[in-house]
Amino acid sequence: MGTEPLTAYSPSGRKVVMWRTAADGPADAAQVVVISPGMARQMRHLGPVALYLARNGAVVYGYDQLGHPGLGEGDPERFTLGAACEGLETVLDFVTSAEDVARVSLVAASISARVAFRVAATGPAVLDRIVGVVNLRRSAREVFGPDYAAMAESDLPDRLRFEQWEIDPRPLWREQRAEDWASLGAAVAGLREVTVLVVNFVAARDGWVAPDDAQRAFAEGAAGPRLIVEIPYAEHDLGRNYLVAALEEYESLLPPSVRDFDATTRVTMTRLEERFLGAQVRGGDAWTVVVRPPGLPMAYPLRRTIFVHPVGDLVEAAKFLGPEVQTVAAAPWSLLGRVRDRFALAGVSRFTELGLSNIFRVGGSHDGIYPLSRLVRFVSMEEPKSTFGKGGTVALDQTELLRRGRPPTSPSRRQQDGPGRAAGGADGSARRGAAGSAGVGRRVEPATRGPGADRFDLLEITLRCQRRLNAILPEEEGYDIVTVGDALNAMSRAVVRPP
């Protein structure tokens, strides 16, 4: 991995300083990326992004904007979007010439996204926006408070403070009055001129960029392919590791127990050992994150210690799994569909969405088995037929079914001439159908074959069960018998329920 400093000059003669980062050996010329930093940021602030892209085969150019903190020329206090646009165009012209490519990928962060819209409309760039600002006026109100764009120039303060950087608001105010850079409508208009792929990474906890603004801008400015990707836990400054941000939040939501001397020693030893082995280690008072290649033996001290093993494809993790790995959790959950079968063959017995590992669903396996059944002998005492349990519909009396000539193996509909009476007999004692004698268990052909004629008719049995239950259950106990009719199949369910 190597980094090379480079210099170019804008049409106005101002110096633009760049860094070129690429892996050792021949590079893939088709993967050339330019990274444009956000407000008050320099190329070093997006160093992790540049390093990640370079390690995956890209040639990466970072630069400091004109009229911005850093190595670029210009007065940082008098920053304008026009100067930022001039600097980005200078870099793109240099890169396409130096790398001999017709198109590059442009990664624009925060306020640089507004500049990138304009450049990508006419320039050689496929646009990736990191927490890109679309409604600059709204974002400025979130950062500074008052709506300075609506004020008269004479009412503007002399200086605005953004983090450690002081800004004179007048150059930006005059630029906005001459040309609309700040409104959401201007962002939509700019996107309508961009026909290349645009990907926008939205931080879930971004207090400066509203997700609804991004959705609207992409929907109304869809002149080409568009994609919005939400990054969980992250804030506007993606330089902050969102895994660390989540661990810090849980440190307050779920404070850890007090460590004893042995537990503290185990965590400390793990951090020292991993650093000695070349791993990246980050740690707070109550958590540790270790980033290193998979496969090396490790001592796991628990105590909110997370090992991160980067892989090119999630499928590669299968060779590190075995029966000792009970649960695999993933985010987004859809990732599991692609790796489930391979991981299961490796020995994993449970798959769930990230954040649900400690919640076991009813009926799920534990370590691939149902261990309770191996430890006990199950004995069941079942409720009477008047109790409706899981899957129950009506209280079935098998003797009554046989008396009525309705065995479950012969579901046919008999002729009826009244509730509780069999056809061919005034009091139901003859038990004969229209076609003649029908002995017990013998099929009786229906006279007509309308809808549901061949279905098992439970309507009359249900009514008789209701009458029997009404006679058995005392009214003072407050039970209610409710019948829900189903007009489609002439069936009903008798439900016994407490008030």
GROMACS .gro file of C-alpha atoms in nm:
model
  499
    1MET     CA    1   0.000   0.000   0.000
    2GLY     CA    2   0.145   0.336  -0.101
    3THR     CA    3   0.042   0.703  -0.088
    4GLU     CA    4   0.182   0.970  -0.319
    5PRO     CA    5   0.135   1.351  -0.283
    6LEU     CA    6   0.036   1.534  -0.602
    7THR     CA    7  -0.037   1.893  -0.701
    8ALA     CA    8  -0.260   2.053  -0.966
    9TYR     CA    9  -0.367   2.411  -1.039
   10SER     CA   10  -0.718   2.539  -1.097
   11PRO     CA   11  -0.814   2.770  -1.389
   12SER     CA   12  -0.779   3.065  -1.150
   13GLY     CA   13  -0.424   2.958  -1.063
   14ARG     CA   14  -0.493   2.825  -0.714
   15LYS     CA   15  -0.306   2.517  -0.593
   16VAL     CA   16  -0.497   2.195  -0.524
   17VAL     CA   17  -0.312   1.930  -0.320
   18MET     CA   18  -0.403   1.561  -0.366
   19TRP     CA   19  -0.297   1.225  -0.232
   20ARG     CA   20  -0.301   0.914  -0.450
   21THR     CA   21  -0.343   0.585  -0.260
   22ALA     CA   22  -0.322   0.242  -0.420
   23ALA     CA   23  -0.224  -0.112  -0.336
   24ASP     CA   24   0.121  -0.234  -0.433
   25GLY     CA   25   0.148  -0.387  -0.777
   26PRO     CA   26  -0.055  -0.320  -1.092
   27ALA     CA   27  -0.386  -0.144  -1.028
   28ASP     CA   28  -0.719  -0.197  -1.195
   29ALA     CA   29  -0.757   0.114  -1.411
   30ALA     CA   30  -1.134   0.070  -1.423
   31GLN     CA   31  -1.157   0.137  -1.048
   32VAL     CA   32  -1.052   0.498  -0.997
   33VAL     CA   33  -1.218   0.687  -0.712
   34VAL     CA   34  -1.208   1.055  -0.613
   35ILE     CA   35  -1.309   1.144  -0.256
   36SER     CA   36  -1.439   1.494  -0.184
   37PRO     CA   37  -1.450   1.587   0.187
   38GLY     CA   38  -1.730   1.773   0.361
   39MET     CA   39  -1.753   2.097   0.556
   40ALA     CA   40  -1.438   2.175   0.758
   41ARG     CA   41  -1.298   1.833   0.666
   42GLN     CA   42  -0.970   1.744   0.500
   43MET     CA   43  -0.867   1.441   0.302
   44ARG     CA   44  -0.728   1.281   0.619
   45HIS     CA   45  -1.074   1.267   0.773
   46LEU     CA   46  -1.184   1.020   0.503
   47GLY     CA   47  -0.864   0.820   0.526
   48PRO     CA   48  -1.043   0.500   0.642
   49VAL     CA   49  -1.269   0.517   0.336
   50ALA     CA   50  -0.969   0.566   0.108
   51LEU     CA   51  -0.781   0.278   0.272
   52TYR     CA   52  -1.081   0.045   0.242
   53LEU     CA   53  -1.125   0.121  -0.127
   54ALA     CA   54  -0.753   0.086  -0.199
   55ARG     CA   55  -0.737  -0.250  -0.022
   56ASN     CA   56  -1.018  -0.366  -0.249
   57GLY     CA   57  -0.825  -0.280  -0.564
   58ALA     CA   58  -0.920   0.081  -0.636
   59VAL     CA   59  -0.691   0.375  -0.710
   60VAL     CA   60  -0.804   0.648  -0.472
   61TYR     CA   61  -0.750   1.023  -0.492
   62GLY     CA   62  -0.823   1.245  -0.195
   63TYR     CA   63  -0.780   1.622  -0.184
   64ASP     CA   64  -0.834   1.932   0.027
   65GLN     CA   65  -1.090   2.176  -0.106
   66LEU     CA   66  -1.007   2.527  -0.220
   67GLY     CA   67  -1.084   2.797   0.035
   68HIS     CA   68  -1.110   2.537   0.306
   69PRO     CA   69  -0.901   2.419   0.602
   70GLY     CA   70  -0.614   2.208   0.478
   71LEU     CA   71  -0.349   2.232   0.208
   72GLY     CA   72  -0.560   2.388  -0.065
   73GLU     CA   73  -0.521   2.759  -0.141
   74GLY     CA   74  -0.781   3.014  -0.038
   75ASP     CA   75  -0.917   3.183   0.272
   76PRO     CA   76  -1.108   2.934   0.488
   77GLU     CA   77  -1.312   3.213   0.642
   78ARG     CA   78  -1.451   3.310   0.300
   79PHE     CA   79  -1.549   2.966   0.174
   80THR     CA   80  -1.794   2.944  -0.117
   81LEU     CA   81  -1.948   2.654  -0.306
   82GLY     CA   82  -1.818   2.803  -0.628
   83ALA     CA   83  -1.461   2.759  -0.503
   84ALA     CA   84  -1.540   2.402  -0.402
   85CYS     CA   85  -1.677   2.336  -0.751
   86GLU     CA   86  -1.362   2.477  -0.912
   87GLY     CA   87  -1.141   2.255  -0.696
   88LEU     CA   88  -1.337   1.937  -0.772
   89GLU     CA   89  -1.335   2.001  -1.147
   90THR     CA   90  -0.958   2.054  -1.131
   91VAL     CA   91  -0.908   1.722  -0.954
   92LEU     CA   92  -1.129   1.530  -1.197
   93ASP     CA   93  -0.946   1.673  -1.497
   94PHE     CA   94  -0.611   1.575  -1.344
   95VAL     CA   95  -0.721   1.223  -1.249
   96THR     CA   96  -0.877   1.129  -1.582
   97SER     CA   97  -0.562   1.244  -1.759
   98ALA     CA   98  -0.314   1.085  -1.517
   99GLU     CA   99  -0.495   0.750  -1.501
  100ASP     CA  100  -0.603   0.758  -1.868
  101VAL     CA  101  -0.966   0.678  -1.789
  102ALA     CA  102  -1.288   0.825  -1.924
  103ARG     CA  103  -1.491   0.788  -1.604
  104VAL     CA  104  -1.425   0.781  -1.230
  105SER     CA  105  -1.635   0.716  -0.921
  106LEU     CA  106  -1.689   1.028  -0.712
  107VAL     CA  107  -1.748   0.989  -0.338
  108ALA     CA  108  -1.880   1.320  -0.206
  109ALA     CA  109  -1.942   1.376   0.163
  110SER     CA  110  -2.190   1.616   0.321
  111ILE     CA  111  -2.193   1.961   0.158
  112SER     CA  112  -1.968   1.838  -0.125
  113ALA     CA  113  -2.268   1.648  -0.258
  114ARG     CA  114  -2.427   1.976  -0.372
  115VAL     CA  115  -2.112   2.053  -0.567
  116ALA     CA  116  -2.096   1.696  -0.700
  117PHE     CA  117  -2.446   1.724  -0.851
  118ARG     CA  118  -2.328   1.999  -1.079
  119VAL     CA  119  -1.997   1.839  -1.170
  120ALA     CA  120  -2.148   1.493  -1.234
  121ALA     CA  121  -2.403   1.642  -1.475
  122THR     CA  122  -2.127   1.729  -1.723
  123GLY     CA  123  -1.818   1.556  -1.587
  124PRO     CA  124  -1.676   1.202  -1.599
  125ALA     CA  125  -1.813   1.081  -1.267
  126VAL     CA  126  -2.036   0.811  -1.125
  127LEU     CA  127  -2.163   0.966  -0.802
  128ASP     CA  128  -2.163   0.810  -0.455
  129ARG     CA  129  -2.284   1.049  -0.184
  130ILE     CA  130  -2.193   0.994   0.181
  131VAL     CA  131  -2.454   1.159   0.407
  132GLY     CA  132  -2.496   1.403   0.119
  133VAL     CA  133  -2.671   1.734   0.186
  134VAL     CA  134  -2.968   1.792  -0.043
  135ASN     CA  135  -3.148   2.074   0.137
  136LEU     CA  136  -2.859   2.301   0.231
  137ARG     CA  137  -3.083   2.570   0.378
  138ARG     CA  138  -3.251   2.323   0.613
  139SER     CA  139  -2.919   2.165   0.712
  140ALA     CA  140  -2.772   2.510   0.785
  141ARG     CA  141  -3.062   2.584   1.020
  142GLU     CA  142  -2.996   2.256   1.204
  143VAL     CA  143  -2.628   2.348   1.243
  144PHE     CA  144  -2.641   2.722   1.313
  145GLY     CA  145  -2.997   2.781   1.437
  146PRO     CA  146  -3.131   3.095   1.261
  147ASP     CA  147  -3.225   3.097   0.893
  148TYR     CA  148  -2.953   3.332   0.775
  149ALA     CA  149  -3.055   3.291   0.410
  150ALA     CA  150  -3.377   3.482   0.485
  151MET     CA  151  -3.198   3.774   0.655
  152ALA     CA  152  -3.073   4.095   0.505
  153GLU     CA  153  -2.696   4.111   0.460
  154SER     CA  154  -2.674   4.390   0.716
  155ASP     CA  155  -2.831   4.162   0.978
  156LEU     CA  156  -2.576   3.884   0.937
  157PRO     CA  157  -2.325   3.826   1.217
  158ASP     CA  158  -1.961   3.894   1.150
  159ARG     CA  159  -1.862   3.535   1.210
  160LEU     CA  160  -2.026   3.195   1.243
  161ARG     CA  161  -1.849   2.917   1.428
  162PHE     CA  162  -1.855   2.564   1.292
  163GLU     CA  163  -1.665   2.333   1.523
  164GLN     CA  164  -1.315   2.490   1.538
  165TRP     CA  165  -1.360   2.691   1.219
  166GLU     CA  166  -1.488   3.049   1.193
  167ILE     CA  167  -1.677   3.145   0.876
  168ASP     CA  168  -1.770   3.482   0.732
  169PRO     CA  169  -2.132   3.423   0.620
  170ARG     CA  170  -2.142   3.708   0.367
  171PRO     CA  171  -1.965   3.538   0.071
  172LEU     CA  172  -2.201   3.239   0.096
  173TRP     CA  173  -2.502   3.469   0.141
  174ARG     CA  174  -2.412   3.670  -0.174
  175GLU     CA  175  -2.346   3.352  -0.370
  176GLN     CA  176  -2.687   3.216  -0.271
  177ARG     CA  177  -2.861   3.537  -0.381
  178ALA     CA  178  -2.688   3.523  -0.720
  179GLU     CA  179  -2.752   3.151  -0.775
  180ASP     CA  180  -2.963   2.907  -0.579
  181TRP     CA  181  -2.736   2.650  -0.419
  182ALA     CA  182  -2.926   2.603  -0.095
  183SER     CA  183  -3.285   2.498  -0.164
  184LEU     CA  184  -3.419   2.146  -0.203
  185GLY     CA  185  -3.563   2.247  -0.541
  186ALA     CA  186  -3.214   2.338  -0.662
  187ALA     CA  187  -3.088   1.992  -0.556
  188VAL     CA  188  -3.374   1.826  -0.746
  189ALA     CA  189  -3.296   2.033  -1.054
  190GLY     CA  190  -2.930   1.937  -1.030
  191LEU     CA  191  -3.012   1.567  -0.998
  192ARG     CA  192  -3.232   1.582  -1.308
  193GLU     CA  193  -2.919   1.665  -1.505
  194VAL     CA  194  -2.729   1.363  -1.370
  195THR     CA  195  -2.794   1.053  -1.577
  196VAL     CA  196  -2.528   0.829  -1.418
  197LEU     CA  197  -2.579   0.606  -1.115
  198VAL     CA  198  -2.615   0.799  -0.789
  199VAL     CA  199  -2.592   0.619  -0.455
  200ASN     CA  200  -2.672   0.806  -0.134
  201PHE     CA  201  -2.560   0.674   0.205
  202VAL     CA  202  -2.793   0.807   0.475
  203ALA     CA  203  -2.694   0.789   0.840
  204ALA     CA  204  -2.982   0.667   1.056
  205ARG     CA  205  -2.906   0.923   1.329
  206ASP     CA  206  -2.810   1.215   1.110
  207GLY     CA  207  -2.934   1.533   1.278
  208TRP     CA  208  -2.835   1.755   0.985
  209VAL     CA  209  -2.977   1.575   0.681
  210ALA     CA  210  -3.345   1.478   0.692
  211PRO     CA  211  -3.421   1.137   0.533
  212ASP     CA  212  -3.744   1.273   0.381
  213ASP     CA  213  -3.542   1.538   0.193
  214ALA     CA  214  -3.314   1.270   0.049
  215GLN     CA  215  -3.611   1.052  -0.051
  216ARG     CA  216  -3.788   1.341  -0.221
  217ALA     CA  217  -3.477   1.463  -0.403
  218PHE     CA  218  -3.404   1.115  -0.538
  219ALA     CA  219  -3.767   1.053  -0.638
  220GLU     CA  220  -3.818   1.386  -0.815
  221GLY     CA  221  -3.467   1.402  -0.957
  222ALA     CA  222  -3.455   1.049  -1.095
  223ALA     CA  223  -3.296   1.110  -1.435
  224GLY     CA  224  -3.095   0.789  -1.399
  225PRO     CA  225  -3.051   0.495  -1.161
  226ARG     CA  226  -3.079   0.596  -0.793
  227LEU     CA  227  -3.017   0.406  -0.470
  228ILE     CA  228  -3.045   0.509  -0.104
  229VAL     CA  229  -2.859   0.300   0.156
  230GLU     CA  230  -2.927   0.355   0.527
  231ILE     CA  231  -2.640   0.301   0.771
  232PRO     CA  232  -2.768   0.200   1.116
  233TYR     CA  233  -2.641   0.376   1.431
  234ALA     CA  234  -2.431   0.620   1.226
  235GLU     CA  235  -2.441   0.997   1.260
  236HIS     CA  236  -2.354   1.267   1.008
  237ASP     CA  237  -1.983   1.227   1.077
  238LEU     CA  238  -1.917   0.881   0.936
  239GLY     CA  239  -1.558   0.908   1.051
  240ARG     CA  240  -1.696   0.783   1.379
  241ASN     CA  241  -1.722   0.405   1.383
  242TYR     CA  242  -2.092   0.319   1.414
  243LEU     CA  243  -2.015  -0.008   1.594
  244VAL     CA  244  -1.829   0.193   1.856
  245ALA     CA  245  -2.119   0.439   1.865
  246ALA     CA  246  -2.361   0.153   1.939
  247LEU     CA  247  -2.137   0.016   2.214
  248GLU     CA  248  -2.112   0.360   2.373
  249GLU     CA  249  -2.489   0.395   2.366
  250TYR     CA  250  -2.540   0.058   2.530
  251GLU     CA  251  -2.287   0.152   2.795
  252SER     CA  252  -2.546   0.404   2.917
  253LEU     CA  253  -2.860   0.205   2.829
  254LEU     CA  254  -2.736  -0.116   2.991
  255PRO     CA  255  -2.451  -0.034   3.228
  256PRO     CA  256  -2.215  -0.328   3.274
  257SER     CA  257  -2.154  -0.488   3.610
  258VAL     CA  258  -1.845  -0.396   3.807
  259ARG     CA  259  -1.542  -0.596   3.694
  260ASP     CA  260  -1.338  -0.782   3.945
  261PHE     CA  261  -0.959  -0.795   3.922
  262ASP     CA  262  -0.953  -1.122   3.722
  263ALA     CA  263  -1.204  -0.998   3.462
  264THR     CA  264  -1.014  -0.672   3.415
  265THR     CA  265  -0.688  -0.865   3.374
  266ARG     CA  266  -0.837  -1.092   3.105
  267VAL     CA  267  -0.961  -0.797   2.900
  268THR     CA  268  -0.633  -0.610   2.937
  269MET     CA  269  -0.430  -0.916   2.834
  270THR     CA  270  -0.650  -0.970   2.530
  271ARG     CA  271  -0.597  -0.611   2.417
  272LEU     CA  272  -0.220  -0.635   2.460
  273GLU     CA  273  -0.195  -0.973   2.285
  274GLU     CA  274  -0.404  -0.860   1.989
  275ARG     CA  275  -0.201  -0.541   1.945
  276PHE     CA  276   0.118  -0.749   1.956
  277LEU     CA  277  -0.023  -0.974   1.680
  278GLY     CA  278  -0.093  -0.671   1.461
  279ALA     CA  279  -0.468  -0.632   1.516
  280GLN     CA  280  -0.648  -0.300   1.535
  281VAL     CA  281  -0.781  -0.255   1.888
  282ARG     CA  282  -1.022   0.008   2.012
  283GLY     CA  283  -1.152   0.011   2.364
  284GLY     CA  284  -1.359   0.211   2.606
  285ASP     CA  285  -1.414   0.165   2.974
  286ALA     CA  286  -1.672  -0.109   2.918
  287TRP     CA  287  -1.609  -0.247   2.567
  288THR     CA  288  -1.338  -0.362   2.325
  289VAL     CA  289  -1.338  -0.396   1.946
  290VAL     CA  290  -1.064  -0.605   1.782
  291VAL     CA  291  -1.027  -0.602   1.402
  292ARG     CA  292  -0.804  -0.870   1.252
  293PRO     CA  293  -0.802  -1.143   0.986
  294PRO     CA  294  -0.996  -1.458   1.076
  295GLY     CA  295  -0.844  -1.793   1.152
  296LEU     CA  296  -0.592  -1.706   1.422
  297PRO     CA  297  -0.643  -1.863   1.765
  298MET     CA  298  -0.782  -1.619   2.018
  299ALA     CA  299  -0.875  -1.600   2.383
  300TYR     CA  300  -1.221  -1.457   2.423
  301PRO     CA  301  -1.260  -1.272   2.755
  302LEU     CA  302  -1.633  -1.187   2.716
  303ARG     CA  303  -1.707  -0.852   2.888
  304ARG     CA  304  -1.842  -0.686   2.569
  305THR     CA  305  -1.543  -0.780   2.357
  306ILE     CA  306  -1.618  -0.795   1.985
  307PHE     CA  307  -1.387  -0.950   1.725
  308VAL     CA  308  -1.436  -0.820   1.370
  309HIS     CA  309  -1.295  -1.035   1.089
  310PRO     CA  310  -1.316  -0.864   0.747
  311VAL     CA  311  -1.393  -1.099   0.457
  312GLY     CA  312  -1.448  -1.032   0.089
  313ASP     CA  313  -1.773  -1.228   0.088
  314LEU     CA  314  -1.985  -1.342   0.382
  315VAL     CA  315  -1.983  -1.698   0.243
  316GLU     CA  316  -1.611  -1.714   0.330
  317ALA     CA  317  -1.706  -1.719   0.699
  318ALA     CA  318  -1.837  -2.077   0.660
  319LYS     CA  319  -1.488  -2.228   0.693
  320PHE     CA  320  -1.456  -2.074   1.040
  321LEU     CA  321  -1.787  -2.216   1.166
  322GLY     CA  322  -1.859  -2.546   1.336
  323PRO     CA  323  -2.104  -2.716   1.573
  324GLU     CA  324  -1.967  -2.503   1.857
  325VAL     CA  325  -2.125  -2.196   1.689
  326GLN     CA  326  -2.488  -2.207   1.788
  327THR     CA  327  -2.628  -1.877   1.654
  328VAL     CA  328  -2.551  -1.660   1.352
  329ALA     CA  329  -2.713  -1.316   1.352
  330ALA     CA  330  -2.702  -1.082   1.053
  331ALA     CA  331  -2.807  -0.733   0.951
  332PRO     CA  332  -2.983  -0.692   0.724
  333TRP     CA  333  -3.175  -1.014   0.785
  334SER     CA  334  -3.192  -1.082   0.408
  335LEU     CA  335  -2.821  -1.176   0.412
  336LEU     CA  336  -2.908  -1.502   0.587
  337GLY     CA  337  -3.098  -1.637   0.287
  338ARG     CA  338  -2.777  -1.656   0.085
  339VAL     CA  339  -2.561  -1.826   0.349
  340ARG     CA  340  -2.812  -2.026   0.554
  341ASP     CA  341  -2.768  -2.366   0.390
  342ARG     CA  342  -2.389  -2.351   0.382
  343PHE     CA  343  -2.364  -2.233   0.742
  344ALA     CA  344  -2.611  -2.500   0.854
  345LEU     CA  345  -2.398  -2.770   0.694
  346ALA     CA  346  -2.101  -2.630   0.884
  347GLY     CA  347  -2.288  -2.686   1.212
  348VAL     CA  348  -2.483  -2.367   1.290
  349SER     CA  349  -2.825  -2.449   1.438
  350ARG     CA  350  -2.990  -2.108   1.464
  351PHE     CA  351  -3.019  -1.798   1.244
  352THR     CA  352  -3.172  -1.469   1.349
  353GLU     CA  353  -3.164  -1.097   1.288
  354LEU     CA  354  -2.892  -0.900   1.461
  355GLY     CA  355  -3.019  -0.783   1.797
  356LEU     CA  356  -3.235  -1.089   1.865
  357SER     CA  357  -2.970  -1.344   1.963
  358ASN     CA  358  -3.085  -1.354   2.325
  359ILE     CA  359  -3.455  -1.397   2.239
  360PHE     CA  360  -3.553  -1.758   2.169
  361ARG     CA  361  -3.872  -1.823   1.975
  362VAL     CA  362  -4.120  -2.091   2.080
  363GLY     CA  363  -4.045  -2.413   1.894
  364GLY     CA  364  -3.690  -2.320   1.802
  365SER     CA  365  -3.403  -2.559   1.856
  366HIS     CA  366  -3.127  -2.514   2.111
  367ASP     CA  367  -2.787  -2.630   1.988
  368GLY     CA  368  -2.967  -2.818   1.711
  369ILE     CA  369  -3.167  -3.037   1.949
  370TYR     CA  370  -3.468  -3.027   2.179
  371PRO     CA  371  -3.280  -3.101   2.503
  372LEU     CA  372  -3.577  -3.101   2.739
  373SER     CA  373  -3.719  -3.412   2.575
  374ARG     CA  374  -3.398  -3.600   2.662
  375LEU     CA  375  -3.413  -3.510   3.029
  376VAL     CA  376  -3.774  -3.585   3.118
  377ARG     CA  377  -4.052  -3.835   3.050
  378PHE     CA  378  -4.357  -3.649   2.924
  379VAL     CA  379  -4.698  -3.746   3.064
  380SER     CA  380  -5.007  -3.567   2.942
  381MET     CA  381  -5.348  -3.522   3.103
  382GLU     CA  382  -5.578  -3.386   2.838
  383GLU     CA  383  -5.874  -3.156   2.890
  384PRO     CA  384  -6.228  -3.280   2.816
  385LYS     CA  385  -6.393  -3.220   2.481
  386SER     CA  386  -6.569  -2.912   2.616
  387THR     CA  387  -6.232  -2.732   2.632
  388PHE     CA  388  -6.107  -2.582   2.311
  389GLY     CA  389  -5.729  -2.586   2.291
  390LYS     CA  390  -5.485  -2.502   2.016
  391GLY     CA  391  -5.632  -2.593   1.679
  392GLY     CA  392  -5.974  -2.679   1.827
  393THR     CA  393  -6.288  -2.581   1.639
  394VAL     CA  394  -6.584  -2.775   1.779
  395ALA     CA  395  -6.629  -3.031   2.055
  396LEU     CA  396  -6.636  -3.353   1.850
  397ASP     CA  397  -6.837  -3.645   1.987
  398GLN     CA  398  -6.724  -3.947   1.787
  399THR     CA  399  -7.016  -4.159   1.908
  400GLU     CA  400  -7.258  -3.896   1.788
  401LEU     CA  401  -7.078  -3.886   1.454
  402LEU     CA  402  -7.121  -4.260   1.412
  403ARG     CA  403  -7.487  -4.239   1.512
  404ARG     CA  404  -7.545  -3.982   1.245
  405GLY     CA  405  -7.361  -4.183   0.981
  406ARG     CA  406  -7.079  -3.933   0.948
  407PRO     CA  407  -6.747  -4.111   1.003
  408PRO     CA  408  -6.444  -3.888   0.939
  409THR     CA  409  -6.331  -4.125   0.661
  410SER     CA  410  -6.656  -4.071   0.467
  411PRO     CA  411  -6.718  -3.695   0.458
  412SER     CA  412  -7.048  -3.660   0.270
  413ARG     CA  413  -7.354  -3.447   0.314
  414ARG     CA  414  -7.686  -3.615   0.396
  415GLN     CA  415  -8.028  -3.491   0.311
  416GLN     CA  416  -8.191  -3.293   0.586
  417ASP     CA  417  -8.553  -3.204   0.653
  418GLY     CA  418  -8.499  -3.015   0.974
  419PRO     CA  419  -8.250  -2.954   1.251
  420GLY     CA  420  -8.170  -3.270   1.446
  421ARG     CA  421  -8.377  -3.501   1.218
  422ALA     CA  422  -8.255  -3.752   0.963
  423ALA     CA  423  -8.417  -3.763   0.621
  424GLY     CA  424  -8.670  -4.041   0.586
  425GLY     CA  425  -8.775  -4.041   0.955
  426ALA     CA  426  -9.000  -3.810   1.150
  427ASP     CA  427  -8.800  -3.841   1.472
  428GLY     CA  428  -8.458  -3.929   1.324
  429SER     CA  429  -8.474  -4.293   1.438
  430ALA     CA  430  -8.490  -4.454   1.091
  431ARG     CA  431  -8.139  -4.328   0.993
  432ARG     CA  432  -8.216  -4.372   0.625
  433GLY     CA  433  -8.116  -4.151   0.334
  434ALA     CA  434  -8.306  -4.064   0.020
  435ALA     CA  435  -8.140  -4.345  -0.170
  436GLY     CA  436  -8.255  -4.616   0.074
  437SER     CA  437  -8.099  -4.781   0.373
  438ALA     CA  438  -7.769  -4.632   0.483
  439GLY     CA  439  -7.610  -4.842   0.758
  440VAL     CA  440  -7.365  -4.703   1.006
  441GLY     CA  441  -7.043  -4.603   0.829
  442ARG     CA  442  -7.202  -4.625   0.485
  443ARG     CA  443  -7.186  -4.331   0.245
  444VAL     CA  444  -7.515  -4.153   0.175
  445GLU     CA  445  -7.523  -3.976  -0.159
  446PRO     CA  446  -7.663  -3.623  -0.145
  447ALA     CA  447  -7.972  -3.540  -0.341
  448THR     CA  448  -7.819  -3.218  -0.468
  449ARG     CA  449  -7.458  -3.116  -0.522
  450GLY     CA  450  -7.442  -2.748  -0.448
  451PRO     CA  451  -7.146  -2.556  -0.306
  452GLY     CA  452  -6.990  -2.750  -0.018
  453ALA     CA  453  -7.205  -3.057  -0.078
  454ASP     CA  454  -6.914  -3.300  -0.029
  455ARG     CA  455  -6.783  -3.128   0.283
  456PHE     CA  456  -6.818  -3.266   0.632
  457ASP     CA  457  -7.128  -3.087   0.766
  458LEU     CA  458  -7.061  -2.971   1.123
  459LEU     CA  459  -7.335  -2.709   1.141
  460GLU     CA  460  -7.600  -2.926   1.305
  461ILE     CA  461  -7.349  -3.101   1.532
  462THR     CA  462  -7.227  -2.761   1.649
  463LEU     CA  463  -7.578  -2.652   1.734
  464ARG     CA  464  -7.638  -2.971   1.931
  465CYS     CA  465  -7.309  -2.926   2.116
  466GLN     CA  466  -7.417  -2.576   2.204
  467ARG     CA  467  -7.742  -2.696   2.351
  468ARG     CA  468  -7.561  -2.964   2.551
  469LEU     CA  469  -7.302  -2.717   2.683
  470ASN     CA  470  -7.573  -2.468   2.775
  471ALA     CA  471  -7.738  -2.739   2.980
  472ILE     CA  472  -7.414  -2.843   3.153
  473LEU     CA  473  -7.256  -2.506   3.232
  474PRO     CA  474  -7.422  -2.311   3.512
  475GLU     CA  475  -7.519  -1.956   3.423
  476GLU     CA  476  -7.376  -1.810   3.742
  477GLU     CA  477  -7.021  -1.897   3.629
  478GLY     CA  478  -7.056  -1.641   3.354
  479TYR     CA  479  -6.963  -1.855   3.052
  480ASP     CA  480  -7.068  -1.737   2.713
  481ILE     CA  481  -7.125  -1.959   2.408
  482VAL     CA  482  -7.050  -1.782   2.082
  483THR     CA  483  -7.103  -1.924   1.735
  484VAL     CA  484  -6.921  -1.768   1.440
  485GLY     CA  485  -7.091  -1.871   1.117
  486ASP     CA  486  -6.902  -1.925   0.796
  487ALA     CA  487  -7.135  -1.861   0.506
  488LEU     CA  488  -6.888  -1.996   0.252
  489ASN     CA  489  -6.873  -2.354   0.373
  490ALA     CA  490  -7.176  -2.383   0.605
  491MET     CA  491  -6.949  -2.454   0.898
  492SER     CA  492  -6.926  -2.286   1.237
  493ARG     CA  493  -6.710  -2.287   1.545
  494ALA     CA  494  -6.847  -2.318   1.897
  495VAL     CA  495  -6.621  -2.130   2.135
  496VAL     CA  496  -6.630  -2.154   2.510
  497ARG     CA  497  -6.475  -1.852   2.678
  498PRO     CA  498  -6.480  -1.680   3.015
  499PRO     CA  499  -6.621  -1.328   3.023
   0.00000   0.00000   0.00000
